[in-house]
Coordinates of C-alpha atoms in Angstrom, one line a residue:
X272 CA 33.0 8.3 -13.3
X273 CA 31.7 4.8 -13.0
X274 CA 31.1 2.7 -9.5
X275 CA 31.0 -1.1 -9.2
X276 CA 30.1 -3.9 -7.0
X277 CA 28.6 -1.7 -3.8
X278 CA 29.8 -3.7 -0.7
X279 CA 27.0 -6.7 0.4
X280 CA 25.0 -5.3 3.4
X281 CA 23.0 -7.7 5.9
X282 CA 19.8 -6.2 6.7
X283 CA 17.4 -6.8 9.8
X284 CA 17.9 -8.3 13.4
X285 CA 16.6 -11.3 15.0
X286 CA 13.6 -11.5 16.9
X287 CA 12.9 -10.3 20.3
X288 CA 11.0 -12.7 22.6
X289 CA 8.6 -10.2 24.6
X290 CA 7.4 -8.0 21.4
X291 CA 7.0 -9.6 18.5
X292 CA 5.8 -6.8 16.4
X293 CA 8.9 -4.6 17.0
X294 CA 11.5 -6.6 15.1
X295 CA 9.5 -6.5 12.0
X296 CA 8.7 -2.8 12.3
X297 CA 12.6 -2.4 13.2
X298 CA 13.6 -4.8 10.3
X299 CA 11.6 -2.9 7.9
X300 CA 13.1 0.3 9.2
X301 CA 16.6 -1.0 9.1
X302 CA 15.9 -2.1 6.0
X303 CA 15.5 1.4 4.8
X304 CA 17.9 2.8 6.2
X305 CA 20.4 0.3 4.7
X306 CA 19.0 1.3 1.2
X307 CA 19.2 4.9 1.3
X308 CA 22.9 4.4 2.3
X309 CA 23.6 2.4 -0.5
X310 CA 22.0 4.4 -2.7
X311 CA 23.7 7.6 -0.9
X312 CA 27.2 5.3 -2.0
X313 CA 26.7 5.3 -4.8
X314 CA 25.9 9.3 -5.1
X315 CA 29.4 10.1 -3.5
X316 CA 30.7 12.1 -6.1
X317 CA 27.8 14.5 -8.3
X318 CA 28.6 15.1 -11.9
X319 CA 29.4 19.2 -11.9
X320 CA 28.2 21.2 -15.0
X321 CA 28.3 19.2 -18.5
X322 CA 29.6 15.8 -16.5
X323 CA 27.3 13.0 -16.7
X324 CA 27.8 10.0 -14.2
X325 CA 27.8 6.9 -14.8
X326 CA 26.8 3.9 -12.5
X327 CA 26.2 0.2 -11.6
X328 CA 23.1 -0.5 -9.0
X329 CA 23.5 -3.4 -7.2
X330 CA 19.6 -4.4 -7.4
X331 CA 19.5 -4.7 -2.9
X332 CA 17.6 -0.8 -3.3
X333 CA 15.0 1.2 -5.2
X334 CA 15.8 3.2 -7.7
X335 CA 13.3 5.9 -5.7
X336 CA 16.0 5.5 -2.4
X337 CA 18.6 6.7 -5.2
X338 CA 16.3 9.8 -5.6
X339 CA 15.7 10.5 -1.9
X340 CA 19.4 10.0 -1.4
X341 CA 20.0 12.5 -4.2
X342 CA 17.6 15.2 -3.1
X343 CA 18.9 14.7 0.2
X344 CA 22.3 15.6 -1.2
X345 CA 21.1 18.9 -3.5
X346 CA 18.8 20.2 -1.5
X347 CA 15.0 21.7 -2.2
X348 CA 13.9 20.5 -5.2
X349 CA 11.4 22.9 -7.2
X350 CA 10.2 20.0 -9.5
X351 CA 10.8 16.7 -9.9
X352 CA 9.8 14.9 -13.1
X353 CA 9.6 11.0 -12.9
X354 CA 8.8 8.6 -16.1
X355 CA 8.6 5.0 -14.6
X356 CA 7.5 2.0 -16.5
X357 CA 6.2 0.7 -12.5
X358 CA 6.3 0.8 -8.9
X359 CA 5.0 -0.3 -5.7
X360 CA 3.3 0.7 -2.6
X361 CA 7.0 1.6 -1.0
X362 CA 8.0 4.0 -3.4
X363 CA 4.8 6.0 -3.2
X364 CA 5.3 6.8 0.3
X365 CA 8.6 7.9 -0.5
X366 CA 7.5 10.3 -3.5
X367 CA 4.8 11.6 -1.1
X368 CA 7.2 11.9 2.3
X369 CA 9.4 13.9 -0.1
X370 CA 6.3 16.4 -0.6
X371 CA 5.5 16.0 2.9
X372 CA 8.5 17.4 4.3
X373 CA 9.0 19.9 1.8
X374 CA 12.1 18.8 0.4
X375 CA 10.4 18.4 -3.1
X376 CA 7.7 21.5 -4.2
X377 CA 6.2 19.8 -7.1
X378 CA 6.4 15.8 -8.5
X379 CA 4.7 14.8 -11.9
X380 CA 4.8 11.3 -12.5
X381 CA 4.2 9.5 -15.3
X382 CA 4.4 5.4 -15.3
X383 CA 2.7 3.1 -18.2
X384 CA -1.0 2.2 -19.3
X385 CA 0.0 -1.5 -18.7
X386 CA 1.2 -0.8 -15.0
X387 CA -1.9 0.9 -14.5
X388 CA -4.3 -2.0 -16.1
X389 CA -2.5 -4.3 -13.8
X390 CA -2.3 -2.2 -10.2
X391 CA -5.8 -0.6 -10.4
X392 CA -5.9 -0.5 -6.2
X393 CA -2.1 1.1 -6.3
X394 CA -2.8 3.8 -9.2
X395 CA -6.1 5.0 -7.9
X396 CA -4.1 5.8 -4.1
X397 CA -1.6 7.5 -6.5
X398 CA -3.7 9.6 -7.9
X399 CA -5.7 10.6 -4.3
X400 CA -2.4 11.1 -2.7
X401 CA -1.3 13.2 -5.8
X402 CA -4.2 14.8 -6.2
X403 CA -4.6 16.1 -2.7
X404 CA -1.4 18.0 -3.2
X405 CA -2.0 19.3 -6.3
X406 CA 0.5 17.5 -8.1
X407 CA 0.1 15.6 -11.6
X408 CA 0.3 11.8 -12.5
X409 CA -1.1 10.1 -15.5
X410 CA -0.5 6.7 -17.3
X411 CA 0.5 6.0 -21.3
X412 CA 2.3 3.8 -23.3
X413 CA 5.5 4.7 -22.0
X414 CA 8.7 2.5 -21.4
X415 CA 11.1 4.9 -20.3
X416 CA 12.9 5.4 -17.3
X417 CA 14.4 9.1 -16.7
X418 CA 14.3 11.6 -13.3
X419 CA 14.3 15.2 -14.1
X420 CA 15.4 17.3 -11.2
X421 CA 14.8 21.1 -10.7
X422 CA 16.5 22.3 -7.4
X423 CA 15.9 25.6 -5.6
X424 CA 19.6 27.0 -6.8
X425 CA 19.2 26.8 -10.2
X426 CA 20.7 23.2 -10.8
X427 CA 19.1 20.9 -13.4
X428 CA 20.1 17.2 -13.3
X429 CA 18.7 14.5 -15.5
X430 CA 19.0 10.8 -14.6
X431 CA 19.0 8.2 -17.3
X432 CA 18.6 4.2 -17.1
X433 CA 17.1 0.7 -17.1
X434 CA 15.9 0.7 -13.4
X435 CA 11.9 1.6 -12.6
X436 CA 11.3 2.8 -9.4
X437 CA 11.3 0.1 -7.4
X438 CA 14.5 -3.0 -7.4
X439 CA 14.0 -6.1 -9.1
X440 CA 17.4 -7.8 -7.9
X441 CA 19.0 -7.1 -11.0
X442 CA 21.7 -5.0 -11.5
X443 CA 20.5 -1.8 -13.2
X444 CA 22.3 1.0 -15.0
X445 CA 22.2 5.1 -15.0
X446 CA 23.9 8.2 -16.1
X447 CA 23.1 11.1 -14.3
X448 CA 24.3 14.2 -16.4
X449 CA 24.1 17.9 -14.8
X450 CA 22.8 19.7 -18.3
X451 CA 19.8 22.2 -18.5
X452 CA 19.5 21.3 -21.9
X453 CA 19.0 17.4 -21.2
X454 CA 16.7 18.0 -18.1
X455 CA 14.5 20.9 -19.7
X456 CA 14.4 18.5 -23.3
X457 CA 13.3 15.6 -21.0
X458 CA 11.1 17.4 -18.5
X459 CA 9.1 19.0 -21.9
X460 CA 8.4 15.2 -23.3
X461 CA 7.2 13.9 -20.2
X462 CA 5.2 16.6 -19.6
X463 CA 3.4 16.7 -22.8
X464 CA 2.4 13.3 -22.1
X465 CA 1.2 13.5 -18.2
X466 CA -0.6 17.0 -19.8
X467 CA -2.4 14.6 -22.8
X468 CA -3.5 11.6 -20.4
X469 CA -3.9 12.6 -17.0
X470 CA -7.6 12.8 -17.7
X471 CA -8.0 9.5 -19.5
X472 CA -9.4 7.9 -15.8
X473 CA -12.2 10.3 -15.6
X474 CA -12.9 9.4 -19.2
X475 CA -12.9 5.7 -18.0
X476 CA -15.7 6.5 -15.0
X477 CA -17.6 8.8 -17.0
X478 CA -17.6 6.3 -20.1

């Protein structure tokens, strides 16, 4: 199944006159909100076992609203396996909400050496944040874009595309296939590679 051209949404509200901080806290929040129900559009029908879905973002959300849309939808997550090629600041508190509240036991994430060289601030609050939770992040040469998802019953869903975690107004493709096989062939790559460079930044401070 494929879905096009998501419906235009107008995010925010004007300004009050008597609080001027509360409009941009409420636009931002609005904001949100608008994205995850995009996002949640575009989820309306899950692939069942062996179907793979196919579909258009419009480039107005993150591809990380897609994923809390989607774990909203399944459930408990047991693991969720992200390779990004980037990022931001909005999508971290996202991953770590998702840990947060439970809804997602254990998140590995794995984004590229050059998004590291050029966000040094962002990836060392990644890796406090992860670390204080005992979950795994690491940097390499690494162009790929693919969510693995574990969920509590048993369901293993892999998603596929050109989108990194956060939008860059472009319209972005995925294919998100329910398949053990794909998720469990993915989840082993990625994990190989968070398993051989999650220590290179102590290597860095030490050398």
């Amino acid at each position: 199944m494929s879905q096009f051209n998501a419906p235009r949404t107008t995010f925010g509200r004007g300004p009050t006159a008597d609080a001027l901080p509360v409009p941009l806290l409420g636009k931002a929040a609005d904001h949100r909100v608008a994205m995850l129900r995009q996002a949640g559009e575009v989820l309306a029908v899950l692939p069942g076992p062996g179907e793979t879905l196919h579909a258009v973002m419009t480039g107005r959300y993150d591809l990380m609203h897609l994923i809390s849309a989607l774990v909203g939808q399944l459930g408990t997550v047991e693991s969720l396996t992200i390779a990004t090629l980037s990022y931001n600041g909005r999508n971290l508190a996202e991953m770590i909400a998702l840990l947060d509240s439970g809804a997602v036991k254990s998140l590995t994430l794995l984004c590229s050496a050059f998004f590291r060289d050029h966000n040094k601030e962002l990836w060392e609050e990644t890796l406090t944040d992860f670390r204080e939770r005992g979950q795994r992040a690491a940097a390499a040469r690494c162009h790929a874009k693919v969510v693995c998802l574990h969920t509590a019953d048993g369901r293993k869903l892999s998603l596929e595309g050109s989108a990194n975690l956060r939008t860059n107004s472009n319209r972005e493709q995925f294919a998100l296939t329910d398949d053990a096989a794909v998720h469990d062939w993915h989840a082993a790559w990625i994990g190989a590679l968070v398993s051989a460079h999650e220590g290179d930044d102590e290597k860095e401070s030490a050398g």
